[in-house]
Short mmCIF file of C-alpha atoms in Angstrom, two decimals:
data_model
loop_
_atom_site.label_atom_id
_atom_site.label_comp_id
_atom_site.label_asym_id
_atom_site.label_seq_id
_atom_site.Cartn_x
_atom_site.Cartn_y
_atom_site.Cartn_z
CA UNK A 1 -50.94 171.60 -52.04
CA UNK A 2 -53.88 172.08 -49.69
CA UNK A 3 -52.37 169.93 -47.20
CA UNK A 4 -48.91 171.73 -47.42
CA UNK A 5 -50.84 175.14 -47.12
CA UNK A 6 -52.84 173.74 -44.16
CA UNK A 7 -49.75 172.10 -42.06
CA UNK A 8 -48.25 176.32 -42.45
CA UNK A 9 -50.96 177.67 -41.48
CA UNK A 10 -51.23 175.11 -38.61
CA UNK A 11 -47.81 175.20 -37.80
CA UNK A 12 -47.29 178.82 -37.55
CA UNK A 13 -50.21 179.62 -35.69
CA UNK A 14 -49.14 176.81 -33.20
CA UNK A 15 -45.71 178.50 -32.76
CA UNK A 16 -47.58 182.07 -32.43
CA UNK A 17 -49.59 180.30 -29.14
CA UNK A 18 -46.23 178.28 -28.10
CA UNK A 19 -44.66 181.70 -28.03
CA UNK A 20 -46.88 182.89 -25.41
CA UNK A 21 -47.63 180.29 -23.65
CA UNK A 22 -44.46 179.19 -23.09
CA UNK A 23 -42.88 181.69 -20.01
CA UNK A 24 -46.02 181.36 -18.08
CA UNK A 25 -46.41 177.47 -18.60
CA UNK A 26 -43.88 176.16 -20.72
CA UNK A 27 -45.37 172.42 -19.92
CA UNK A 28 -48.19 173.46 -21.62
CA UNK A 29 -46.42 174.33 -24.74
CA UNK A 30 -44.32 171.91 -24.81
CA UNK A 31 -47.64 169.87 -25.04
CA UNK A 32 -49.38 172.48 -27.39
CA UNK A 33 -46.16 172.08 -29.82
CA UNK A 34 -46.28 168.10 -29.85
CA UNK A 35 -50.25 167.75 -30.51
CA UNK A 36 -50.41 170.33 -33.02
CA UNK A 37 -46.88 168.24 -34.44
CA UNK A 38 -48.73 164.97 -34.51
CA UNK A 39 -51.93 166.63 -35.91
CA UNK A 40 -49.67 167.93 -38.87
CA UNK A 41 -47.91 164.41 -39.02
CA UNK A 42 -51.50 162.72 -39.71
CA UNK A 43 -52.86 165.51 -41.97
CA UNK A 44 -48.86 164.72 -44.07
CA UNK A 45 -49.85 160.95 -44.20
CA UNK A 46 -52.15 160.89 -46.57
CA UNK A 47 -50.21 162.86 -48.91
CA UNK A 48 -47.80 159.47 -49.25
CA UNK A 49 -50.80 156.94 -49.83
CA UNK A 50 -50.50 157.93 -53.76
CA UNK A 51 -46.45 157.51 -54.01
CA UNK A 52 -47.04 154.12 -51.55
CA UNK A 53 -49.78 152.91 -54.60
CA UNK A 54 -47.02 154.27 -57.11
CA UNK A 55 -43.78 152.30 -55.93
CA UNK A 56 -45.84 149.35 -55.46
CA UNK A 57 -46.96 149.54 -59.11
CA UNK A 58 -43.16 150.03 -59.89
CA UNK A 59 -42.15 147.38 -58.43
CA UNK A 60 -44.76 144.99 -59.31
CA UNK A 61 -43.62 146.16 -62.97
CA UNK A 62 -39.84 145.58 -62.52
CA UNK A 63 -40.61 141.86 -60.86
CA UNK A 64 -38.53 142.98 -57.39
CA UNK A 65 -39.93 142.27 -54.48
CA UNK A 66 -42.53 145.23 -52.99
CA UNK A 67 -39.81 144.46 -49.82
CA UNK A 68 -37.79 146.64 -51.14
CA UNK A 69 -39.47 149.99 -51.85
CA UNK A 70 -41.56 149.07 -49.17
CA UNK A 71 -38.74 148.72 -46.22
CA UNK A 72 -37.12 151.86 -47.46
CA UNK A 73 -40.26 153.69 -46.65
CA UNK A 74 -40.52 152.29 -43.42
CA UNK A 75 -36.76 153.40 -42.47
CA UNK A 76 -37.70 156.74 -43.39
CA UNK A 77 -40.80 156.75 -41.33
CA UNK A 78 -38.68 155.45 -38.40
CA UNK A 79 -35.93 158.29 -39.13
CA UNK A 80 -38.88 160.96 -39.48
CA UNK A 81 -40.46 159.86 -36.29
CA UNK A 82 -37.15 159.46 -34.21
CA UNK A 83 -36.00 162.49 -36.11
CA UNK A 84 -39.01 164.85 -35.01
CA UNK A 85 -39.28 163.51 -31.41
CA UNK A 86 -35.49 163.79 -30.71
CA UNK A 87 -35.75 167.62 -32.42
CA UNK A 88 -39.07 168.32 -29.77
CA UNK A 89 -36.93 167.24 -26.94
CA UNK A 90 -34.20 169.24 -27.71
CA UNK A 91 -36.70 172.46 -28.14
CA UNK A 92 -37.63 171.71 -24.54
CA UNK A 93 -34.18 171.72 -23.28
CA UNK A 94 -34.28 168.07 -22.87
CA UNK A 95 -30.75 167.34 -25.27
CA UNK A 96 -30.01 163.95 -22.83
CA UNK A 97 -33.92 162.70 -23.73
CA UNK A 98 -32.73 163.88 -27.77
CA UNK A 99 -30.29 161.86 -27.98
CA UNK A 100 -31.71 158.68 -26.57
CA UNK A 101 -34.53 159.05 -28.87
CA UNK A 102 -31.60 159.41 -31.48
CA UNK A 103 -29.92 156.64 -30.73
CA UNK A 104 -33.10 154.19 -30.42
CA UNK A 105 -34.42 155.63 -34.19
CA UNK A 106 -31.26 154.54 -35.54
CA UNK A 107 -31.15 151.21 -34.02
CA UNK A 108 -34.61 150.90 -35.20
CA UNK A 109 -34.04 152.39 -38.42
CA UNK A 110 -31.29 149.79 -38.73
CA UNK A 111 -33.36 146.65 -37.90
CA UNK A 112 -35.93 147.82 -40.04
CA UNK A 113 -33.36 147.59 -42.73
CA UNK A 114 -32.31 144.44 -42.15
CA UNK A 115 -34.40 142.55 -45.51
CA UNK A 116 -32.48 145.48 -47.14
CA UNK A 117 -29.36 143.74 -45.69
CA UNK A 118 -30.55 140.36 -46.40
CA UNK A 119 -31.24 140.95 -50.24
CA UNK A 120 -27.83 142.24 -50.41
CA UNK A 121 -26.30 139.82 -49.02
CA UNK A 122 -28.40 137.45 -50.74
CA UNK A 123 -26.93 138.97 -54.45
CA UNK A 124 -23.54 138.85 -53.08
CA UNK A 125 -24.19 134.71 -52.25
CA UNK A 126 -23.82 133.98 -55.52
CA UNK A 127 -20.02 135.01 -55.14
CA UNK A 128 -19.92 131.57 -53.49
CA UNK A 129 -20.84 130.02 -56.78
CA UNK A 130 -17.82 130.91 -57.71
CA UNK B 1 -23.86 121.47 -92.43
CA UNK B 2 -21.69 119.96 -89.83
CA UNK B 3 -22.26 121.93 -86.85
CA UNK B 4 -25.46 122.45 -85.15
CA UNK B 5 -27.77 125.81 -84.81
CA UNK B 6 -28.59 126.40 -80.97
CA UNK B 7 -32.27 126.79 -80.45
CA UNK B 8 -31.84 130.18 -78.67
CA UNK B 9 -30.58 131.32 -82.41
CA UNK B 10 -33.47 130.15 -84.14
CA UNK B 11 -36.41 131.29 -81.60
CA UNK B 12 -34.73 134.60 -82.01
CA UNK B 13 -34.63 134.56 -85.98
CA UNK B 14 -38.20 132.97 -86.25
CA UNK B 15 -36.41 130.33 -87.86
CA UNK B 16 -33.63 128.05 -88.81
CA UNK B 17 -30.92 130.38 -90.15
CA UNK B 18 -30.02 127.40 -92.45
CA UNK B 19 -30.31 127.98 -96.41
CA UNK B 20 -30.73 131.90 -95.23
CA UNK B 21 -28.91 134.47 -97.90
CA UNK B 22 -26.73 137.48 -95.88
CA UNK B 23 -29.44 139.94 -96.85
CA UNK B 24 -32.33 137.22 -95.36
CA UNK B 25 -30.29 136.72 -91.93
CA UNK B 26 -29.85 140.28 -91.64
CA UNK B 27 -33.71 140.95 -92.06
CA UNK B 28 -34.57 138.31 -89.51
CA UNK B 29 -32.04 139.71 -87.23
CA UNK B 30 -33.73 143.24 -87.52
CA UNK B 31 -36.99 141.62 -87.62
CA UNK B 32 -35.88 139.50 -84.20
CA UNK B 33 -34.18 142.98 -82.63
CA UNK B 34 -37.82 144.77 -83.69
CA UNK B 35 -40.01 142.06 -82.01
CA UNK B 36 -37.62 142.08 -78.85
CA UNK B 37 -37.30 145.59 -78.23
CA UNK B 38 -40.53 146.64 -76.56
CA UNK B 39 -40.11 143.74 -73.88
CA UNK B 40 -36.17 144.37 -73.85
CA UNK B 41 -36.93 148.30 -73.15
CA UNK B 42 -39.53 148.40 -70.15
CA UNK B 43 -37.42 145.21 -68.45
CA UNK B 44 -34.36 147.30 -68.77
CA UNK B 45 -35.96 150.81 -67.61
CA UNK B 46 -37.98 149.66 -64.67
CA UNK B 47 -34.42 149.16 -62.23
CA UNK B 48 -33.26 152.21 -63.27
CA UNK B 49 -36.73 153.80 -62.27
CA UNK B 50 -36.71 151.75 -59.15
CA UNK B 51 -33.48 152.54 -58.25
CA UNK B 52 -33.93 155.74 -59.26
CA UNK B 53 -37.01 156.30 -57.14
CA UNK B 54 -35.19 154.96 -54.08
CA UNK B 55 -32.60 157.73 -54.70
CA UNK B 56 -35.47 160.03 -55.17
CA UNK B 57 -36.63 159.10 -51.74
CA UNK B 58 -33.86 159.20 -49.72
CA UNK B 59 -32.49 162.46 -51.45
CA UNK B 60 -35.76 164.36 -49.97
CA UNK B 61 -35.58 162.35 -46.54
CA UNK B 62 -32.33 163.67 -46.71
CA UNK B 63 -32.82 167.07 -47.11
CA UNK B 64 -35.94 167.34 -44.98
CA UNK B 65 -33.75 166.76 -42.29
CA UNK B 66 -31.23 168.34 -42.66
CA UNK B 67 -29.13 166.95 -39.51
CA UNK B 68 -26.48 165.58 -38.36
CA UNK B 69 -28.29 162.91 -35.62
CA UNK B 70 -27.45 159.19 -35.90
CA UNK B 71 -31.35 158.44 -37.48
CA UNK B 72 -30.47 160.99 -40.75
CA UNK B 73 -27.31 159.14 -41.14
CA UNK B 74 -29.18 155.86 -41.47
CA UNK B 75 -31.52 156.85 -44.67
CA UNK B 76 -28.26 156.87 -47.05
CA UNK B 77 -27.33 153.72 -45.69
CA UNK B 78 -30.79 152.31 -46.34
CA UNK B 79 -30.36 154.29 -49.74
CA UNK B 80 -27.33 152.68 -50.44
CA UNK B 81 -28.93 148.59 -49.88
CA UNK B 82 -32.28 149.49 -51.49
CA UNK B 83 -30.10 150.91 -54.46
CA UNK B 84 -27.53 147.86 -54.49
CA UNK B 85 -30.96 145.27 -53.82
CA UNK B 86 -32.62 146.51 -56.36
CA UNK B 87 -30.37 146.73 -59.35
CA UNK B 88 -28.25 143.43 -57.67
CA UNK B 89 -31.00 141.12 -58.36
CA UNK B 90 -31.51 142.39 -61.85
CA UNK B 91 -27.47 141.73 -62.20
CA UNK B 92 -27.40 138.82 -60.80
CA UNK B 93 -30.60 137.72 -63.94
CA UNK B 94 -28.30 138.87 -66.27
CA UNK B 95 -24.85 137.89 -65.14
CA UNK B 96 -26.62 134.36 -65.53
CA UNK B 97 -27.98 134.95 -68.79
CA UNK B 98 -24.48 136.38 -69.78
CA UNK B 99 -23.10 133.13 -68.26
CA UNK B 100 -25.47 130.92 -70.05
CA UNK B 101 -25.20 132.87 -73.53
CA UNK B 102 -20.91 132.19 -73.19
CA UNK B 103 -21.70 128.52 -72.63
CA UNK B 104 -24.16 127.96 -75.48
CA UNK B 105 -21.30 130.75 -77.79
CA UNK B 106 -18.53 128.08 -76.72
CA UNK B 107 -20.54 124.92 -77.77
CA UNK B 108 -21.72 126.47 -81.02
CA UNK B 109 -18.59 128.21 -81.78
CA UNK B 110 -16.70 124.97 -81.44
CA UNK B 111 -18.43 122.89 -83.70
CA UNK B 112 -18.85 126.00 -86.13
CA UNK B 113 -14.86 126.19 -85.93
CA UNK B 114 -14.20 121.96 -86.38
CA UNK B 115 -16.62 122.92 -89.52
CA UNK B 116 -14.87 125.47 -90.55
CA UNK B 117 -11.39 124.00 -89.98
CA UNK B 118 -12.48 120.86 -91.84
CA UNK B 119 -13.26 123.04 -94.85
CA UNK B 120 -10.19 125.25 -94.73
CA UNK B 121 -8.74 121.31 -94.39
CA UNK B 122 -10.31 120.37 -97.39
CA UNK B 123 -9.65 123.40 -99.68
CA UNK B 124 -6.16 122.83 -99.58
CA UNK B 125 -4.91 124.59 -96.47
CA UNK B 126 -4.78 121.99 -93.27
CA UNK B 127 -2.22 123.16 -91.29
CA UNK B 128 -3.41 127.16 -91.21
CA UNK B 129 -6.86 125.52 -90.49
CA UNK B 130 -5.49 123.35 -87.93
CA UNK B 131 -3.27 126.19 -86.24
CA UNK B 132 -6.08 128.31 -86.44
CA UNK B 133 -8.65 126.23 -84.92
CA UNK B 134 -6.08 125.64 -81.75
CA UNK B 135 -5.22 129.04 -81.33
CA UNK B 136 -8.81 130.11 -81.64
CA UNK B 137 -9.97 127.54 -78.50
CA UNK B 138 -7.00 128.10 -76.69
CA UNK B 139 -7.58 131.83 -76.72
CA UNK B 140 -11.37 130.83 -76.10
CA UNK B 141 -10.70 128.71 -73.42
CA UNK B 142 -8.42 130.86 -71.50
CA UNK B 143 -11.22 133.81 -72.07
CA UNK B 144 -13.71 131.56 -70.41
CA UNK B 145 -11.88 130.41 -67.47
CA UNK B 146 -10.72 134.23 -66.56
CA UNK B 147 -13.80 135.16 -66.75
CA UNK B 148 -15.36 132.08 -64.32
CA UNK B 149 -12.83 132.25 -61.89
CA UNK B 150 -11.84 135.44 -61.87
CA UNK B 151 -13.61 138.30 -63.47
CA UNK B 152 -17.26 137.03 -62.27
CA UNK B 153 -15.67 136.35 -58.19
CA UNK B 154 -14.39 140.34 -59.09
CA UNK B 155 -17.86 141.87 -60.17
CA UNK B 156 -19.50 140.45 -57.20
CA UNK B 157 -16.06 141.71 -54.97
CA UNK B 158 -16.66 145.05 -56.79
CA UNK B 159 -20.74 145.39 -56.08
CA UNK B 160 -19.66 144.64 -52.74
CA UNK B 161 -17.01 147.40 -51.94
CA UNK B 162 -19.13 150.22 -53.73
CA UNK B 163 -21.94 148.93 -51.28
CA UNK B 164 -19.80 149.16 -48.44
CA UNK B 165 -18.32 152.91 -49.46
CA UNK B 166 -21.41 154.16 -50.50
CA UNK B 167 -22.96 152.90 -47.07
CA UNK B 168 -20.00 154.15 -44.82
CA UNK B 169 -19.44 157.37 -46.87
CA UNK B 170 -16.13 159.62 -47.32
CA UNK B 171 -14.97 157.56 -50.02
CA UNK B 172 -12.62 155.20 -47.85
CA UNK B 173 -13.27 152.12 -50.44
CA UNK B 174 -13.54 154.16 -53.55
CA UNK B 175 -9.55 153.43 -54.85
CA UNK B 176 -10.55 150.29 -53.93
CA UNK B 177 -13.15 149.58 -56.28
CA UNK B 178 -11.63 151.27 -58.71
CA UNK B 179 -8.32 148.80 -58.71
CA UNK B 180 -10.74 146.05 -58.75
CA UNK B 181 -12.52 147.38 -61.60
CA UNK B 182 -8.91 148.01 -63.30
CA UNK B 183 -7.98 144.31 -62.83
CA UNK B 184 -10.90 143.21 -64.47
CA UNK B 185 -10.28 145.57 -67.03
CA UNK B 186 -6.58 144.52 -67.45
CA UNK B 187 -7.59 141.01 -67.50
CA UNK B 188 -9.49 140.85 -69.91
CA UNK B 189 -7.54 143.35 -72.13
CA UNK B 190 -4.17 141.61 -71.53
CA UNK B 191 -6.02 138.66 -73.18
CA UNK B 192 -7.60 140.28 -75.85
CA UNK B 193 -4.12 142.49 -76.97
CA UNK B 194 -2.57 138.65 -76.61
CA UNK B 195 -5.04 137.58 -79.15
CA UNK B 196 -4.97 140.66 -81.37
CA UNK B 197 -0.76 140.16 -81.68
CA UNK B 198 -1.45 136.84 -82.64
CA UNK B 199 -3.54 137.56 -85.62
CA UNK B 200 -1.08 140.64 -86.52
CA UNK B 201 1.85 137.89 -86.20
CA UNK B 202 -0.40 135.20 -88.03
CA UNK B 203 -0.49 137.27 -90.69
CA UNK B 204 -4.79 137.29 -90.73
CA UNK B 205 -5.47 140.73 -90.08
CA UNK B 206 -3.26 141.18 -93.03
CA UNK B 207 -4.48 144.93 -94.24
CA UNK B 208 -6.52 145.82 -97.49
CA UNK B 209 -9.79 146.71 -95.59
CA UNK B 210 -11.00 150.33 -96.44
CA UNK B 211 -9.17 152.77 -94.03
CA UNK B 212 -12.41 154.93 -93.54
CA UNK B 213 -14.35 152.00 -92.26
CA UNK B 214 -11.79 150.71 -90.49
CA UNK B 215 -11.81 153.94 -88.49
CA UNK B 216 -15.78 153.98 -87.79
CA UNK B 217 -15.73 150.70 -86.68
CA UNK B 218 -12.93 151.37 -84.13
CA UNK B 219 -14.98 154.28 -82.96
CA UNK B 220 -18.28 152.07 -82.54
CA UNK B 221 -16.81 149.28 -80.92
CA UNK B 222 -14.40 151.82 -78.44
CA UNK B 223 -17.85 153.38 -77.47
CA UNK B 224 -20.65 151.18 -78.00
CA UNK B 225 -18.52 148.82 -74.89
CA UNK B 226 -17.83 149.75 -72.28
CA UNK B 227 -14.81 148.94 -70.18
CA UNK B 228 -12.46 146.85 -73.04
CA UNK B 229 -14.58 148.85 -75.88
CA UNK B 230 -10.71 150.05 -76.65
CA UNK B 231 -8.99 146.48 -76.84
CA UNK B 232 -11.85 145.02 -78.67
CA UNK B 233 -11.48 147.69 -81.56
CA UNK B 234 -8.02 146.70 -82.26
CA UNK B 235 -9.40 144.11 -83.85
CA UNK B 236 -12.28 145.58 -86.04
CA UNK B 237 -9.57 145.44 -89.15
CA UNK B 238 -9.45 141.76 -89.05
CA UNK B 239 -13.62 141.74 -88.62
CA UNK B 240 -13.57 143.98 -91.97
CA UNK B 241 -11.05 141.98 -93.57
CA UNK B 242 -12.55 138.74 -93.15
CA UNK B 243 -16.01 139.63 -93.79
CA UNK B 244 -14.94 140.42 -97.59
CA UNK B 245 -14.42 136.49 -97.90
CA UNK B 246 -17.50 135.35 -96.52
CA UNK B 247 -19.04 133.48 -99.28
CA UNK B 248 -19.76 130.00 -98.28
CA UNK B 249 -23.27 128.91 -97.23
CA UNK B 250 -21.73 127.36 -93.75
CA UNK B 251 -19.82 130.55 -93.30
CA UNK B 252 -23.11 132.78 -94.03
CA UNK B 253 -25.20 130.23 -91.39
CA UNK B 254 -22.66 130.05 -88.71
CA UNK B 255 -22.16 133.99 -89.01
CA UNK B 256 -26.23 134.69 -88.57
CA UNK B 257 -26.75 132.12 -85.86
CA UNK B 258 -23.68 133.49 -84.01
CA UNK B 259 -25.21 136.91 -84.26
CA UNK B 260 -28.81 135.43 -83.49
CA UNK B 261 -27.16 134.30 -80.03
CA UNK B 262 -24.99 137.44 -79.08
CA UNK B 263 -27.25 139.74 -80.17
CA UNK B 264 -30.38 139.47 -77.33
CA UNK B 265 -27.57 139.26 -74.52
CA UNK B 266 -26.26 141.93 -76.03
CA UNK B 267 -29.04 144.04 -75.99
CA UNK B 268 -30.65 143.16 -72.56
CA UNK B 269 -27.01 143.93 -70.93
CA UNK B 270 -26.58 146.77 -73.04
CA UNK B 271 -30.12 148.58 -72.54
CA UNK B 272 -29.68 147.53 -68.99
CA UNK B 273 -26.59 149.39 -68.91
CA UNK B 274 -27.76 152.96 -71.00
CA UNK B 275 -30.59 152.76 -68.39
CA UNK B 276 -28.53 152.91 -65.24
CA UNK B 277 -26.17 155.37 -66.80
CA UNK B 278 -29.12 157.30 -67.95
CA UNK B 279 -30.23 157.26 -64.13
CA UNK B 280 -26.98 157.53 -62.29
CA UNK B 281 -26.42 161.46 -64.80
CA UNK B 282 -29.89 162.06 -63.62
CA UNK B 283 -29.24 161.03 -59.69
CA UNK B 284 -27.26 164.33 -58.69
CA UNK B 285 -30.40 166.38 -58.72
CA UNK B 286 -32.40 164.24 -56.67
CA UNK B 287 -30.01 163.00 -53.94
CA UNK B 288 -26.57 163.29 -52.42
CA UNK B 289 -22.97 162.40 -53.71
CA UNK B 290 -22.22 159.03 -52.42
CA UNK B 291 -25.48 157.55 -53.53
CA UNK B 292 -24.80 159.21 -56.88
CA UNK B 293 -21.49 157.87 -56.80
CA UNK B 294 -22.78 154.18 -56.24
CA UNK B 295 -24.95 154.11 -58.86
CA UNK B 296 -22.77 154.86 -60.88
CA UNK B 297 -20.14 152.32 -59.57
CA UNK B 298 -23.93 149.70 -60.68
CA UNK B 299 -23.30 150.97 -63.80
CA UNK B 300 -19.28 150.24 -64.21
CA UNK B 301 -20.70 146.53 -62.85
CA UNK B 302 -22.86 145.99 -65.64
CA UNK B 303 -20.23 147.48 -67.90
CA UNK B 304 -18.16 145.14 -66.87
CA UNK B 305 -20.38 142.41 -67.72
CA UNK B 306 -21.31 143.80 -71.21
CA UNK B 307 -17.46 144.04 -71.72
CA UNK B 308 -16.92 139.81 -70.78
CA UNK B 309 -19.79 138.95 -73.08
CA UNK B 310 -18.08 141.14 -75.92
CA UNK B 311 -14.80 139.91 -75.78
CA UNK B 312 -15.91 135.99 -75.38
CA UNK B 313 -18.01 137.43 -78.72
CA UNK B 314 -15.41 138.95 -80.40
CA UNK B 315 -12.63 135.94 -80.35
CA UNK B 316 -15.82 133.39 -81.38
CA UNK B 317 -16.33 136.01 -84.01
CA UNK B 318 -13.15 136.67 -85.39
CA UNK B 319 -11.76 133.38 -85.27
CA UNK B 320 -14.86 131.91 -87.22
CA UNK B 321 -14.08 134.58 -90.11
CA UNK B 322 -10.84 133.58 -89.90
CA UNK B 323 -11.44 130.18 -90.29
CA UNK B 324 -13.93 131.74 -93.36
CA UNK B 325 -11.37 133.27 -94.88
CA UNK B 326 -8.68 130.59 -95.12
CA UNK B 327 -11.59 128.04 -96.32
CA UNK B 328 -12.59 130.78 -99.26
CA UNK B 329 -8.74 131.10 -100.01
#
């Protein structure tokens, strides 16, 4: 709650100075945006070190493998991160830069996934028991 | 007694169902479901939570970003294999425990049956016993191998295709599950109506069963399984018929220890089952359609599964009272 009231606060200032910044040296904002983006990122972390604790208490519970919880997480950091870059990029007229970043946070975000794959996979083996 | 009691029956019970009255197997049995049920709850709620919370997850992902860029279309495909990973390998536990629990029904049933046949034998009627026991492990048999070599190859065929649609999106492989599902259903209904005609020909379901609990039973069965639930109450009458004649101490044994082996199968796959379903009502409000959609295809799969465990039941069951019934004339 604090946080979430903080990263506003944060944020909207941040666009307030981006604002006028931004005709006389729109480097600078650009720059302004992105630090005051990452500070907000870092400040959101912590916020997920509870749910991180709570999914690996789930799945220690159900007997799966923390893999699995844990490797979704990480695709959806990758997505966030790609997500957010590719979106600053674009706010800077930069669309080619955007989409690069998109493309490499998917192909990330896929090999990430890949022991998602592979425990799939690894279910659908036992077809060839058959 | 001429066949022998499995140990999985007697763990369950506490004990050897031998010498046990109906009322004394029935208490064990609720004793054995009462013991059981804690464990059999939190093992069958924890995948539901966990797939669940994956949902959870990529629902708000999801709508954080609200975007069309190729990084936001990768979090339901994660979705979709931490969803199919995480209830797969709790399918896969049970599909072998199904698997096992059909094995150890088949070997118990047929030495309950020779039993059971040798009495009819004995009481004057060898050639209905005789028939009976045939038809009963032909019926069996057939049961067993559709369900190894083709109904089991299907499940893992179906888990695969809802995967795939779920993780592509649009709904491209969606008829295609659902014909694969049908098959399996068809399957194992064809054989079941097959076996229902012959006890209606037979003459064994022979009517005289109250018509009131005739019709309750229906209803339970049609609900409480999924999938064949409807084929499988066709032949409630004959259960209720047969029942009445169950007097005999090998008939009393058999019928406990068969229920002391269906009934923790029964449960886990069941439980399993309400738990996913449970999730897969609650999964609209926390994430989009196709991952919605695929857990609830999880839950048709384990459906499925409950529905090849009750109909491999349901002939052991039926034939043994019929076997009961001819021996108590």
């Amino acid at each position: 709650m604090e946080t979430a009231l903080k990263a506003a606060v944060a944020g909207l200032t941040a666009v307030a100075a981006v604002l006028a910044l931004k005709r006389d040296n729109p480097a600078g904002a650009f720059v302004l945006a992105l630090a005051v983006g990452t500070v907000i990122l870092s400040a959101t972390v912590g916020i997920f070190s509870p749910a991180a604790e709570f999914l690996s208490e789930l799945a220690e519970a159900a007997g799966l493998s923390g893999e699995i919880l844990g490797t979704l997480l990480r695709v959806l950091a990758v997505a966030s991160a790609a997500h957010i870059a590719s979106e600053s990029c674009r706010d800077a007229g930069e669309r080619g830069v955007g989409a690069a970043i998109d493309l490499a946070g998917g192909a990330a975000a896929l090999v990430v996934s890949l022991p998602l794959l592979s425990a799939v996979f690894s279910f659908l083996r036992g077809f060839a028991g058959h | 007694m001429s066949f022998d009691i499995p140990s999985e029956a007697s763990d369950f019970l506490g004990g050897s169902p031998e010498n046990m009255t109906l009322d004394e197997g029935i208490s064990a049995l609720a004793e054995g479901v009462a013991s059981h049920s804690g464990g059999m709850l939190r093992a069958a709620a924890l995948p539901a939570v966990t797939v669940l919370t994956a949902a959870l997850f990529c629902g708000a992902a999801e709508t954080a970003f609200a975007g069309r860029d190729r990084t936001v279309k990768v979090i339901p495909l994660a979705g979709a294999l931490a969803i199919v990973a995480a209830a797969g390998s709790d399918l896969a536990a049970l599909m072998d425990m199904g698997r096992s629990a059909v094995e150890t029904l088949n070997s118990f049933s047929k030495g309950l049956l020779a039993s059971l046949a040798a009495a009819g034998g004995v009481l004057g009627s060898p050639g209905g016993a005789a028939a009976r026991y045939t038809a009963a492990m032909m019926f069996s048999d057939a049961l067993a191998t559709v369900i190894e070599r083709a109904a089991v190859p299907a499940l893992y065929l179906y888990v695969a295709v809802a995967t795939a649609d779920a993780a592509v999106g649009g709904d491209s492989l969606a008829g295609l599950a659902k014909l694969i599902k049908s098959a399996v259903t068809a399957a194992l209904g064809t054989l079941l109506a097959a076996f229902t005609l012959y006890l209606a020909l037979s003459g064994i379901a022979a009517g005289g069963a109250d018509a009131l609990a005739i019709k309750a039973a229906k209803t339970v069965i049609s609900n409480a399984v999924p999938v064949v639930g409807g084929v499988l109450s066709d032949a409630s009458e004959t259960v209720i018929v047969s029942t009445r004649a169950v007097r005999s101490a090998a008939g009393i044994t058999g019928l406990i220890a068969f229920a002391a082996l269906v009934l923790p199968p029964f449960l886990h796959i069941g439980l399993r089952y309400l738990f996913l379903k449970l999730a897969a009502a609650v999964s609209p409000l926390v994430c989009e359609g196709r991952l919605s959609k695929l857990i609830e295809n999880l839950t048709g799969a384990f459906g499925m599964l409950l529905g090849m465990l009750g109909a491999c039941s349901l002939i052991t069951l039926v034939s043994a009272l019929s076997m009961i019934s001819l021996s108590s004339g």
